[in-house]
Short mmCIF file of C-alpha atoms and ligand atoms in Angstrom, two decimals:
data_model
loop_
_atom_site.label_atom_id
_atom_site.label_comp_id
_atom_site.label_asym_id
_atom_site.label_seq_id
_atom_site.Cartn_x
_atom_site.Cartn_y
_atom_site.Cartn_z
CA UNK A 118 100.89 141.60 72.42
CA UNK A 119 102.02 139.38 69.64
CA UNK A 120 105.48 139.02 70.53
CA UNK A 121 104.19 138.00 74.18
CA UNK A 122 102.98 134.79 72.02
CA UNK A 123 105.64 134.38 69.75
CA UNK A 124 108.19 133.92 73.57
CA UNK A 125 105.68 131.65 74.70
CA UNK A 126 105.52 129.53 71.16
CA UNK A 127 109.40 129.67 71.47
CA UNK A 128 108.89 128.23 75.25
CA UNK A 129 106.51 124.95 73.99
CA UNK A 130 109.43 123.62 71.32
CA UNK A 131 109.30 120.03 71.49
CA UNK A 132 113.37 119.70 70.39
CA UNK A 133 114.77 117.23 72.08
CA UNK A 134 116.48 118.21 75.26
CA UNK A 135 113.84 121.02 75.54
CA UNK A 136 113.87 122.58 79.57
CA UNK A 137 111.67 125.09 79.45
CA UNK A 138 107.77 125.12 79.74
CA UNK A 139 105.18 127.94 78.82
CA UNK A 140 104.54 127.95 82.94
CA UNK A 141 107.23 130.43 83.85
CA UNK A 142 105.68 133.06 80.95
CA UNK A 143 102.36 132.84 82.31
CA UNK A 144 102.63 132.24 86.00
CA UNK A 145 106.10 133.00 87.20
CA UNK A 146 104.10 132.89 91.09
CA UNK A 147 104.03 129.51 91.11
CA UNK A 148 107.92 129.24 91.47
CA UNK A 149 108.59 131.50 93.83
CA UNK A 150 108.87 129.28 96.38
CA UNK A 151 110.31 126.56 94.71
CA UNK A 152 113.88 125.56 95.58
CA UNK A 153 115.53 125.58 92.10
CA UNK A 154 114.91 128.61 89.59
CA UNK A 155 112.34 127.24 87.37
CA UNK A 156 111.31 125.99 84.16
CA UNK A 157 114.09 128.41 82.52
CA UNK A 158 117.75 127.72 81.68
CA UNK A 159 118.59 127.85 85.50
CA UNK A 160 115.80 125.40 86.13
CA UNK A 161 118.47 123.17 88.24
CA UNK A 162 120.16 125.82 89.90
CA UNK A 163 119.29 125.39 93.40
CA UNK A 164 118.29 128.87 95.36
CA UNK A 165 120.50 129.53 98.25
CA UNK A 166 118.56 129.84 101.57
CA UNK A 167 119.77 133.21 102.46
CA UNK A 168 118.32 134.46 98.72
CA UNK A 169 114.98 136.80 99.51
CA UNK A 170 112.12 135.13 99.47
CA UNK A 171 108.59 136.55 97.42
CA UNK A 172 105.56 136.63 99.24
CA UNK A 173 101.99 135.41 97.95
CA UNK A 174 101.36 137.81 95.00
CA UNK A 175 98.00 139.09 95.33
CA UNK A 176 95.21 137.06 93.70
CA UNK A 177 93.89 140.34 91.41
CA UNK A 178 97.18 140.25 90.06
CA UNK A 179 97.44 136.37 89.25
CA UNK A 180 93.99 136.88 87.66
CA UNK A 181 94.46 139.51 85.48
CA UNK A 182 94.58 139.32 81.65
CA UNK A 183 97.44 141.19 80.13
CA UNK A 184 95.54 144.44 78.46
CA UNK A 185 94.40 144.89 82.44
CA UNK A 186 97.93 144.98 83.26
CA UNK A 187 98.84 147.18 81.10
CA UNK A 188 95.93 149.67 81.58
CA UNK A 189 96.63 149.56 85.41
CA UNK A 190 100.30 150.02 85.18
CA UNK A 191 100.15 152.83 82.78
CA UNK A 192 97.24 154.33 85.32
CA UNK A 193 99.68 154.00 88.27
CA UNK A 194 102.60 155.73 86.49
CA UNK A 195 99.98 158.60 85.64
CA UNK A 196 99.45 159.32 88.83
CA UNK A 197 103.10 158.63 90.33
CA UNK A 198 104.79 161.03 87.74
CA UNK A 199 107.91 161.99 88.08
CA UNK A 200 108.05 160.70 91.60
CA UNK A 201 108.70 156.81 89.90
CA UNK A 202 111.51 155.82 87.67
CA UNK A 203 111.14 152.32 86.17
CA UNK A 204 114.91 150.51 84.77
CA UNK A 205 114.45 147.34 82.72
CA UNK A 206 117.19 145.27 81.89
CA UNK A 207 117.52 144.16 77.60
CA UNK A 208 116.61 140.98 78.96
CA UNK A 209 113.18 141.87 80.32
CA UNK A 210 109.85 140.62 78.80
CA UNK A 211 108.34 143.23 76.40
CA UNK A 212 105.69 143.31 78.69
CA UNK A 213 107.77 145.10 80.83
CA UNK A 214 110.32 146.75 78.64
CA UNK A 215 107.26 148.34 77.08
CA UNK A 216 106.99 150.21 80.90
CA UNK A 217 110.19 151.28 81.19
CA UNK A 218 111.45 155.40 81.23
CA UNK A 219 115.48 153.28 80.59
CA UNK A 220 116.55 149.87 79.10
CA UNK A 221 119.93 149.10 79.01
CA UNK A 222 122.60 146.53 79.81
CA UNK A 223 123.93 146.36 83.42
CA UNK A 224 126.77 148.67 83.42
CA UNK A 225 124.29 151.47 81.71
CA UNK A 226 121.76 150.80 84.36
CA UNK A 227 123.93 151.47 86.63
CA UNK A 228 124.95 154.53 85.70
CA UNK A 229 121.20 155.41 85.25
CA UNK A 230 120.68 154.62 88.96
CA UNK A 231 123.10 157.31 89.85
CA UNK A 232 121.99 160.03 86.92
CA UNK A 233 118.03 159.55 87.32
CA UNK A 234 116.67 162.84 88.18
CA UNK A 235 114.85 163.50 91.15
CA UNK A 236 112.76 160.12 91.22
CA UNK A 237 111.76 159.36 95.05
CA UNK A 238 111.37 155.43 94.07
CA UNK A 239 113.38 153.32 91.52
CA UNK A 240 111.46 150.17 90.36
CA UNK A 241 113.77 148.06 89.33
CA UNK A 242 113.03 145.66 86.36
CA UNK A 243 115.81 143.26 86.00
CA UNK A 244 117.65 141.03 88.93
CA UNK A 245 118.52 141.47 92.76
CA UNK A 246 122.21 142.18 92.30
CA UNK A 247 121.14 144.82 89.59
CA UNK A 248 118.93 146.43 92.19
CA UNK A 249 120.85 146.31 94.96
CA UNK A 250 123.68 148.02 92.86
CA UNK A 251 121.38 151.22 92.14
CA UNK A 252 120.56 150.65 95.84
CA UNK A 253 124.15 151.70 96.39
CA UNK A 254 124.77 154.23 93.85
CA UNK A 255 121.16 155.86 94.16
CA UNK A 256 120.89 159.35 95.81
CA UNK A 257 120.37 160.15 99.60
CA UNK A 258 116.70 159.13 100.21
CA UNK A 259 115.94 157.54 97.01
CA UNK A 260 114.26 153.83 97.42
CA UNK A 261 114.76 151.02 94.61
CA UNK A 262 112.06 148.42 94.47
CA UNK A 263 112.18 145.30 92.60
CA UNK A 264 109.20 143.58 91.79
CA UNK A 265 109.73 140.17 92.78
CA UNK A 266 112.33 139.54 95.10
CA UNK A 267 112.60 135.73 93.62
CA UNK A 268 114.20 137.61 90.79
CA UNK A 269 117.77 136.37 91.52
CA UNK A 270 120.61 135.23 89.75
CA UNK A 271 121.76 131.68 89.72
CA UNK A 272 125.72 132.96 88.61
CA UNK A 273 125.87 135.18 91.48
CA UNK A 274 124.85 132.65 93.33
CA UNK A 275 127.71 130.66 92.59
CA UNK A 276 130.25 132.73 94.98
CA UNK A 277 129.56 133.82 98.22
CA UNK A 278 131.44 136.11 100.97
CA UNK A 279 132.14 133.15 102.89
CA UNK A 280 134.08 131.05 100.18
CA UNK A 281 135.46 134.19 99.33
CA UNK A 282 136.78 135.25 102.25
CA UNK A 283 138.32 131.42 102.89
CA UNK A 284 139.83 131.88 99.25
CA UNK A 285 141.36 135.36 100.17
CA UNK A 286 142.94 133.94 103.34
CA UNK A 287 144.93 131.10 101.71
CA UNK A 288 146.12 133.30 98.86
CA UNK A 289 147.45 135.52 101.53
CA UNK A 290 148.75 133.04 103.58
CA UNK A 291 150.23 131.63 100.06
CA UNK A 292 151.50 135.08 98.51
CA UNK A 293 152.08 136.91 101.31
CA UNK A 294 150.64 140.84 101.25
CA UNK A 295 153.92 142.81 100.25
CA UNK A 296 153.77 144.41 97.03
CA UNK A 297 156.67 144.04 94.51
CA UNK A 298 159.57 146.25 93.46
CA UNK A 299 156.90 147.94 91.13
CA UNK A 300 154.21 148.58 94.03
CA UNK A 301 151.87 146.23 92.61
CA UNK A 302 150.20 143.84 95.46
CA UNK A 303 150.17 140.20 94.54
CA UNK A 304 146.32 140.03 93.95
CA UNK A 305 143.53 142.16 93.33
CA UNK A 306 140.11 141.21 93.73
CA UNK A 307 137.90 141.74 90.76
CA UNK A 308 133.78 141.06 91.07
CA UNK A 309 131.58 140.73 88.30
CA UNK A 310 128.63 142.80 88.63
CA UNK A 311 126.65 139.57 88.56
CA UNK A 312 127.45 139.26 92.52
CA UNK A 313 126.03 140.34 96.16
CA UNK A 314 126.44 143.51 97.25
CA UNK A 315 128.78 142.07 100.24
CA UNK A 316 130.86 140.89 97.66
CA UNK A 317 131.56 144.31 95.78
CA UNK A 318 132.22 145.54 99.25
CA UNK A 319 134.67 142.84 99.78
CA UNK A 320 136.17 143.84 96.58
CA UNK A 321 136.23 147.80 97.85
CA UNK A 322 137.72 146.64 101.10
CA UNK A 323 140.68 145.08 99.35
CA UNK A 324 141.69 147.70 96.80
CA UNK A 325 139.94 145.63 94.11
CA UNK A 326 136.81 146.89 91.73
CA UNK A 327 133.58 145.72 90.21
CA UNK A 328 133.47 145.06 85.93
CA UNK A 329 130.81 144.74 83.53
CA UNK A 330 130.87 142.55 79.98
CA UNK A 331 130.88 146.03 78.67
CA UNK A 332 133.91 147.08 80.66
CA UNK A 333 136.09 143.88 81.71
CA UNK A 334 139.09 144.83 79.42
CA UNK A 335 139.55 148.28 81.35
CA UNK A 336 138.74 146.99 84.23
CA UNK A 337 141.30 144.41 84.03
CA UNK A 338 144.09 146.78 83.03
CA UNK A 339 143.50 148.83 86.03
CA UNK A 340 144.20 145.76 88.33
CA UNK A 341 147.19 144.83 86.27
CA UNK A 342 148.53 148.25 87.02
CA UNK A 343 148.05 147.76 90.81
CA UNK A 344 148.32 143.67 91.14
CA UNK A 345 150.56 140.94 90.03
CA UNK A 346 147.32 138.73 89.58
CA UNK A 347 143.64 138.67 89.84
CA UNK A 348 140.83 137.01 91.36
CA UNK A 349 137.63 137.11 89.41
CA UNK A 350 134.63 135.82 90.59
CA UNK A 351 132.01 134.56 90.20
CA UNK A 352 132.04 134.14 86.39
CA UNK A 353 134.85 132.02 85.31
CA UNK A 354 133.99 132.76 81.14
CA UNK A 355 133.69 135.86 81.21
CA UNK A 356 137.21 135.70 83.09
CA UNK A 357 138.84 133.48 80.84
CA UNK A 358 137.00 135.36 77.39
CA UNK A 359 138.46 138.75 78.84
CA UNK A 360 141.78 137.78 79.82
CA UNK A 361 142.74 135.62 76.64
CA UNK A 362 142.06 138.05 74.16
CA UNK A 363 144.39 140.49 76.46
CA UNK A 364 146.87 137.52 75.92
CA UNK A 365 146.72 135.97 79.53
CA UNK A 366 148.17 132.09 78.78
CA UNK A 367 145.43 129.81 79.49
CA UNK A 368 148.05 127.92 81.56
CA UNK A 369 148.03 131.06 83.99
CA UNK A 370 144.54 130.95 84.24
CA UNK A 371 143.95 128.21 86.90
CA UNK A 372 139.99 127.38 87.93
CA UNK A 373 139.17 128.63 92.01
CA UNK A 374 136.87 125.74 93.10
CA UNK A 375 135.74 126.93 96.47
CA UNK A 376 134.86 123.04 97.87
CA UNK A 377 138.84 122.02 97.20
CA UNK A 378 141.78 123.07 99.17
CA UNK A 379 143.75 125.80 96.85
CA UNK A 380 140.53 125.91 95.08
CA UNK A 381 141.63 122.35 93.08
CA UNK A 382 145.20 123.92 91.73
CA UNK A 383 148.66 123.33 93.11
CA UNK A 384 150.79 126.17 95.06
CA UNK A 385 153.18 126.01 92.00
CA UNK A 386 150.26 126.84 89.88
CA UNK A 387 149.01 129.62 92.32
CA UNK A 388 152.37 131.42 92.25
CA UNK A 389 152.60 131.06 88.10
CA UNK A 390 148.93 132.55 87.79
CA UNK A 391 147.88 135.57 86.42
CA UNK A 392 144.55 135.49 86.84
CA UNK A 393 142.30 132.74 89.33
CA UNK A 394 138.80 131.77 87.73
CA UNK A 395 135.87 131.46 90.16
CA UNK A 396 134.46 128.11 89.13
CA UNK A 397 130.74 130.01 88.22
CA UNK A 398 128.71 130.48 85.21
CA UNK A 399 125.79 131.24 83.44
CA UNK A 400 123.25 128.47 82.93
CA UNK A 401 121.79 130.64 79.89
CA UNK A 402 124.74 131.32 78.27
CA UNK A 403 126.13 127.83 78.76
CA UNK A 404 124.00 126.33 76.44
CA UNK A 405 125.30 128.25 73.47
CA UNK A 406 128.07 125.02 72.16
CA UNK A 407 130.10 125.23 68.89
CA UNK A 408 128.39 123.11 66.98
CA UNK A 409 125.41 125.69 66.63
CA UNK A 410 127.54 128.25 65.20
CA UNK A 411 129.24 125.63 62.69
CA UNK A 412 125.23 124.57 62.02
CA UNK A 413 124.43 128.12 61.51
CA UNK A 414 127.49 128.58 59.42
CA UNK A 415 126.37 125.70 57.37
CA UNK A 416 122.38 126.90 56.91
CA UNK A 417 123.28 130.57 56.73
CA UNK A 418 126.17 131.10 54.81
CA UNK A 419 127.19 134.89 55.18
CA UNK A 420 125.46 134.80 58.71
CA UNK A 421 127.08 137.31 61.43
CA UNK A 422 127.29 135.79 64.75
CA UNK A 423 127.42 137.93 68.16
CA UNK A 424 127.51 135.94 71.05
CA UNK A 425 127.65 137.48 75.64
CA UNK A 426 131.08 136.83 76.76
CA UNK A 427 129.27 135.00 79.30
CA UNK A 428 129.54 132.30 76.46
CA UNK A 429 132.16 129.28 77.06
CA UNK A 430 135.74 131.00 75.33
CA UNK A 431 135.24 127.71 71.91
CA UNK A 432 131.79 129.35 71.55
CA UNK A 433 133.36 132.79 71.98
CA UNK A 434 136.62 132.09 69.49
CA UNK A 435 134.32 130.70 67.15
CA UNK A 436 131.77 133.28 66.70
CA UNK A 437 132.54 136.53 64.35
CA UNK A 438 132.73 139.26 67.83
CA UNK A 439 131.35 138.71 71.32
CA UNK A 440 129.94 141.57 73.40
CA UNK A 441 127.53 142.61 76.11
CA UNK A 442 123.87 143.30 75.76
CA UNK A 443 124.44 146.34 73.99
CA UNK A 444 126.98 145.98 72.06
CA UNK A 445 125.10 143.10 70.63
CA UNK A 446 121.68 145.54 70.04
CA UNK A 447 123.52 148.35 68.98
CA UNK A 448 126.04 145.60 66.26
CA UNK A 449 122.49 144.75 65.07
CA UNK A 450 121.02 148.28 64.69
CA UNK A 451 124.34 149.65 63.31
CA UNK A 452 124.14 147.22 59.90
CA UNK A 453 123.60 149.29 56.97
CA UNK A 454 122.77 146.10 54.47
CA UNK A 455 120.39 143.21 54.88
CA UNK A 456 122.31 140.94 57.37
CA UNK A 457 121.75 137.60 58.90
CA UNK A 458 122.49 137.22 62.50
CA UNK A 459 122.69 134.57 64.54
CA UNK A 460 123.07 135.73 68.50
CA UNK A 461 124.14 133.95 71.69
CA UNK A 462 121.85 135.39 74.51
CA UNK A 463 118.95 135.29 76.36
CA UNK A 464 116.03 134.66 74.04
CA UNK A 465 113.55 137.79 74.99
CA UNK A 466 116.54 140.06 74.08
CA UNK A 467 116.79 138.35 70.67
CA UNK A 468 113.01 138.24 70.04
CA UNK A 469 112.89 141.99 70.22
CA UNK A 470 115.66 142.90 68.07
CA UNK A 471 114.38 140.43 65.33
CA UNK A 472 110.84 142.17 65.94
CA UNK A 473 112.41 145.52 65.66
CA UNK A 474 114.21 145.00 62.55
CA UNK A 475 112.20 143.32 60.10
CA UNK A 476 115.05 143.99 57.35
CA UNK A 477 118.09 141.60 58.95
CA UNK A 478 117.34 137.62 59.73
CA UNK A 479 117.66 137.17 63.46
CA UNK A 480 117.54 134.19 65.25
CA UNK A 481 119.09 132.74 68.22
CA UNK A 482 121.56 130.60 68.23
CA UNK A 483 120.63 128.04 70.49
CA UNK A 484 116.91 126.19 68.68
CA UNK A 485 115.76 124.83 72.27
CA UNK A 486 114.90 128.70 73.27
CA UNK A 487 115.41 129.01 76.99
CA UNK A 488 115.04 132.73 78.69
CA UNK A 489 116.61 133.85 81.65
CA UNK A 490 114.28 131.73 84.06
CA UNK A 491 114.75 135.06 86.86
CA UNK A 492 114.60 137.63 84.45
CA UNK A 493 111.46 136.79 83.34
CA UNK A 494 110.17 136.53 87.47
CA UNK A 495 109.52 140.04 86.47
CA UNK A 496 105.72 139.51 85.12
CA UNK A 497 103.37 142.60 84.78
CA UNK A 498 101.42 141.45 87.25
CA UNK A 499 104.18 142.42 89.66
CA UNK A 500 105.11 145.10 88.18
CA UNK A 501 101.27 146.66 88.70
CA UNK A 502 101.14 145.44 92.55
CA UNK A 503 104.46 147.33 93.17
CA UNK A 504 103.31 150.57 91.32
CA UNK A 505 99.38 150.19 92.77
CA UNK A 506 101.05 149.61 96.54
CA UNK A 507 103.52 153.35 95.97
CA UNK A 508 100.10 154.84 94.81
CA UNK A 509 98.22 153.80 98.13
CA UNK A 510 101.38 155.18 100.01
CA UNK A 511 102.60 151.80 100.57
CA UNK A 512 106.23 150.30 99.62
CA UNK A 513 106.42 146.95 99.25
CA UNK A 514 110.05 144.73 98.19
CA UNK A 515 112.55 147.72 98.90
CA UNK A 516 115.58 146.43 98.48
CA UNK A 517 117.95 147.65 100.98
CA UNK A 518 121.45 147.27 100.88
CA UNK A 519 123.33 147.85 105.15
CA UNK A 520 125.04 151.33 105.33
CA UNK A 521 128.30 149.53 105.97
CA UNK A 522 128.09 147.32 103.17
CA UNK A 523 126.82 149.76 100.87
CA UNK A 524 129.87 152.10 101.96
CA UNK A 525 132.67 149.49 101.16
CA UNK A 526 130.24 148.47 97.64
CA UNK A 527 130.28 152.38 96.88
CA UNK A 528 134.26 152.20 96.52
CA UNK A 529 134.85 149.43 94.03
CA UNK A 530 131.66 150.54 91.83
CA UNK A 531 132.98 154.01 91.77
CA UNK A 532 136.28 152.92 91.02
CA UNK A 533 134.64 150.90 87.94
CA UNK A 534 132.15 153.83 86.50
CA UNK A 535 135.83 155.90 87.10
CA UNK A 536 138.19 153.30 84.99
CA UNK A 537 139.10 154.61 81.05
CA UNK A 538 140.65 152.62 78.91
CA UNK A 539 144.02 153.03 78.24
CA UNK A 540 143.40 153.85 74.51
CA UNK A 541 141.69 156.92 76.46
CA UNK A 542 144.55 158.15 78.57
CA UNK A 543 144.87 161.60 78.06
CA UNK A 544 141.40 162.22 76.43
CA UNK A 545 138.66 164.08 78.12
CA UNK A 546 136.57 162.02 79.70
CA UNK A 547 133.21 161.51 78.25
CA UNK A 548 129.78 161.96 79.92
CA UNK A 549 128.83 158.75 81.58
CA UNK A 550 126.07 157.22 79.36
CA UNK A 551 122.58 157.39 80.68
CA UNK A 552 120.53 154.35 79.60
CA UNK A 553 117.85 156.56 78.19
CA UNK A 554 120.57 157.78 75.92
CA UNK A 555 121.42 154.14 74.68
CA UNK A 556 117.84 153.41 73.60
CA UNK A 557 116.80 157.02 72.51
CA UNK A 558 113.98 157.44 75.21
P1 LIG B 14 125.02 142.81 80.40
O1 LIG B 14 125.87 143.59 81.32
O2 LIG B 14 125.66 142.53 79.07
O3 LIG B 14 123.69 143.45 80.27
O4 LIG B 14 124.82 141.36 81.01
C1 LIG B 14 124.16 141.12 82.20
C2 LIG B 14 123.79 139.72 82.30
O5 LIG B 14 123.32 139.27 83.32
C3 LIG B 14 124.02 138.86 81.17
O6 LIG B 14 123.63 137.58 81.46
FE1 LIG B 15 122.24 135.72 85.72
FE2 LIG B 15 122.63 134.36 83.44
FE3 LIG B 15 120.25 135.44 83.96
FE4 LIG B 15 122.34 137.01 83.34
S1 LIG B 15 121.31 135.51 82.01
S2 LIG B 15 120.86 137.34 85.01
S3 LIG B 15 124.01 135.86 84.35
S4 LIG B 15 121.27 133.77 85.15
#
C-alpha cells in the first residue's frame, strides 16, 4: 500500500496555489453530496442537477481500513467468478486498478465492454459517461455497475443536449441542410467520448460519430469526407490539438459558447469555419501551462515530455509528442535507455508508471499534484459494497442507459470502433484491441 501514501503525500503539498486536500483520498463520501466536485482539480466545477446522485455509503464501508478492503473485495470476486468483470480506467487509484480483470484508456475500454466474455455484470471503475458507454455497447442482458454514481465528469458536463440542440438549429438555419456538389453536408457533429449518452445519440441521429484522444485524427477524416465542417463538443483542446496538426487554420476554428447568440462568433465567421469548438475543457489537464515544460526543460535537460491532448494546444506545441492515456504508458514502457519524463496527466496515472519503472525519472509535470477529483470517487470501499451487494443477489448503481437513446448512441460509437485511418485504407483490418491485451492481463 505504499503508493496509496505516496498519492496522499502528493495531495498535502503546501506549493502555493495548492487545491487539493488529503480528504478526497481518504473519504471521497463526504463529497458526494456536495455541489462542486471536490477537493480535486474540478473542485469548482459545479455538478449539474440532473447528474446522479450517490446515496449514504454504508457505515462498514466508511470504517474499514484498507487491507479489509482488499480482503473483502478479493473474497467477493471469489465467489462471483466469471459472472463479474471489473474495467478500471489508467486513471484509477491503485487501490482499484489492483482489482481490475482490464485497465485501459477510454477508447480500449470500450471496446472491452463489447469483447468481455460472458460476464452477467460489468463493474465499472472509471466515470459515468465511461459506463454508460459499455452500457450501450454491452451484450443483451449484461448489467454495468459503477461504484459511485458521484463519479462524473466535470468536461462532459460542460455541453448538454439542450445547448446542443439550440446550437444545431441556428447552424441549420445559418447553413442550410443541402449538401454540396461533392455530397458532403455542411456540418457533422462530432462528440468526444467525454459526453452523455444523449449526446452520442444526438451525434448518431445526425450522421455524425463519437472520437477518442486515441482516435480523433481518424475520426476527423471520416467527417471531412462526409461534411464541409464540424462541430466538436464538448472539449474545445482536444478540438483545436487535433485539427491543427491536420492543418485546420486556427482562424477557421471559431469557439461555440452556448450562453451567446452564434455561440460568440459572427455569421461571416460561421460560414469560413472548418471546424466549431465547444467552449469545454478539462480542469485537470488545464493546469498543465508552458512554463512547466520550459522549467522542466531547464532542471532536466534531455527530459522527454508527453502531455493528454486534453492539454491547452501552447502546452501541447511545446511538449516533445502528446497522446492519450496509453499512448503515454505504452511511450514510457517502450524506452529502451534510461529516460527522464516529464508527463501532463492525471497524477495517479503518473504515480504508477514512475512506480512501475524504477529505471526512467518520472514525474509530473504540474508540482501542485491534483488527481482527477471524480476518478478517484471510485474508493475501495465502494468498490466492496457493489461486489458484497451482487454476492447477496442484490444490484445496486446500475447504470442504465433508455433503449431509444442507447439505439441512436449505438450508431455513432459503432461508426467510431468502425473508422481506419486513411494510412489503413486497403489493409486488413486488425482485431479490435481488448484492454486486457494493452496491459498483458
Ligand atoms: P483517454 O481516452 O486518453 O483514456 O482519456 C480519457 C480522459 O478522461 C482523459 O482525461
Ligand atoms: Fe473528465 Fe478531466 Fe477527469 Fe478526464 S481527467 S475524467 S476529462 S475531469
Amino acid at each position: 500500500m505504499t503508493s496509496v501514501n505516496l498519492t496522499i503525500q502528493q495531495l498535502t503539498s503546501s506549493a502555493p496555489g495548492a487545491v487539493c486536500t488529503p480528504d478526497l483520498a481518504q473519504g471521497p463520501w463526504d463529497f458526494d453530496t456536495v455541489p462542486g466536485y471536490g477537493p480535486g482539480s474540478s473542485m469548482h466545477d459545479t455538478i449539474p442537477a440532473s447528474a446522479p446522485r450517490q446515496g449514504a455509503l454504508p457505515q462498514e464501508y466508511r470504517d474499514a481500513s484498507d487491507d479489509e478492503l482488499h480482503r473483502r473485495i478479493t473474497a467477493a470476486r471469489e465467489t462471483l467468478g466469471r459472472r463479474v468483470v471489473v474495467l478500471g480506467h489508467f486513471y484509477q487509484r491503485d487501490e482499484i486498478v489492483q482489482h481490475a480483470d482490464f485497465l485501459g484508456d477510454s477508447f480500449q475500454l470500450a471496446n472491452a465492454a463489447q469483447t468481455v466474455p460472458d460476464a452477467e455484470t460489468i463493474v465499472f471503475c472509471g466515470v459515468h459517461f465511461m459506463a454508460e458507454t459499455a452500457d450501450v455497447l454491452a451484450k443483451e442482458g449484461q448489467r454495468v455497475i459503477l461504484p459511485n454514481l458521484a463519479a462524473g465528469c466535470s468536461m462532459a458536463d460542460m455541453a448538454d443536449i439542450d445547448s446542443v440542440e439550440d446550437a444545431w438549429a441556428q447552424l441549420e438555419a445559418l447553413y442550410g441542410t443541402e449538401p454540396d456538389a461533392d455530397g458532403r453536408v455542411p456540418v457533422i457533429p462530432v462528440t468526444y467520448m467525454n459526453s452523455a449518452a444523449d449526446l452520442k445519440a444526438f451525434c448518431g441521429r445526425h450522421g455524425g460519430i463519437v472520437c477518442t484522444s486515441s482516435n480523433a485524427e481518424t475520426v476527423l477524416e471520416w467527417a471531412f469526407e462526409r461534411g464541409q465542417r464540424v462541430l466538436f463538443f464538448p472539449d474545445q483542446h482536444l478540438g483545436r490539438n487535433t485539427a491543427k496538426k491536420m492543418g485546420v487554420p486556427l482562424e477557421q476554428m471559431p469557439m461555440w459558447n452556448p450562453r451567446k447568440p452564434l455561440g460568440g462568433s459572427s455569421g461571416d465567421e460561421l460560414l469560413d469555419a472548418r471546424v466549431i469548438l465547444w467552449h469545454g475543457f478539462c480542469s485537470v489537464h488545464k493546469r498543465f501551462t508552458t512554463e512547466q515544460v520550459a522549467r522542466a526543460r531547464a532542471e532536466h535537460p534531455g527530459v522527454r515530455v508527453i502531455v493528454h491532448p486534453e492539454c491547452p494546444m501552447p502546452v501541447v506545441d511545446a511538449a516533445d509528442e502528446a497522446g492519450s492515456t496509453d499512448h503515454i504508458r505504452k511511450a514510457v514502457a517502450g524506452a529502451t535507455e534510461p529516460t527522464t519524463f516529464a508527463i501532463g496527466t492525471e497524477i495517479n496515472m503518473v504515480n504508477r508508471l514512475a512506480a512501475e519503472h524504477p529505471q526512467h525519472t518520472i514525474f509530473c509535470l504540474d508540482p501542485v499534484v491534483c488527481p482527477c477529483s471524480t476518478m478517484y470517487r471510485i474508493h475501495p470501499g465502494y468498490l466492496a459494497w457493489v461486489l458484497e451487494e451482487l454476492v447477496a443477489g442484490r444490484t445496486v448503481n446500475q447504470v442504465s442507459v433508455p433503449d431509444d437513446v442507447a439505439a441512436d448512441a449505438r450508431v455513432a460509437l459503432e461508426r467510431m470502433l468502425a473508422a481506419k485511418p486513411k494510412s489503413a485504407a486497403g489493409t486488413p483490418q486488425a482485431p479490435t484491441t481488448p484492454a486486457a491485451e494493452a496491459q498483458g492481463r
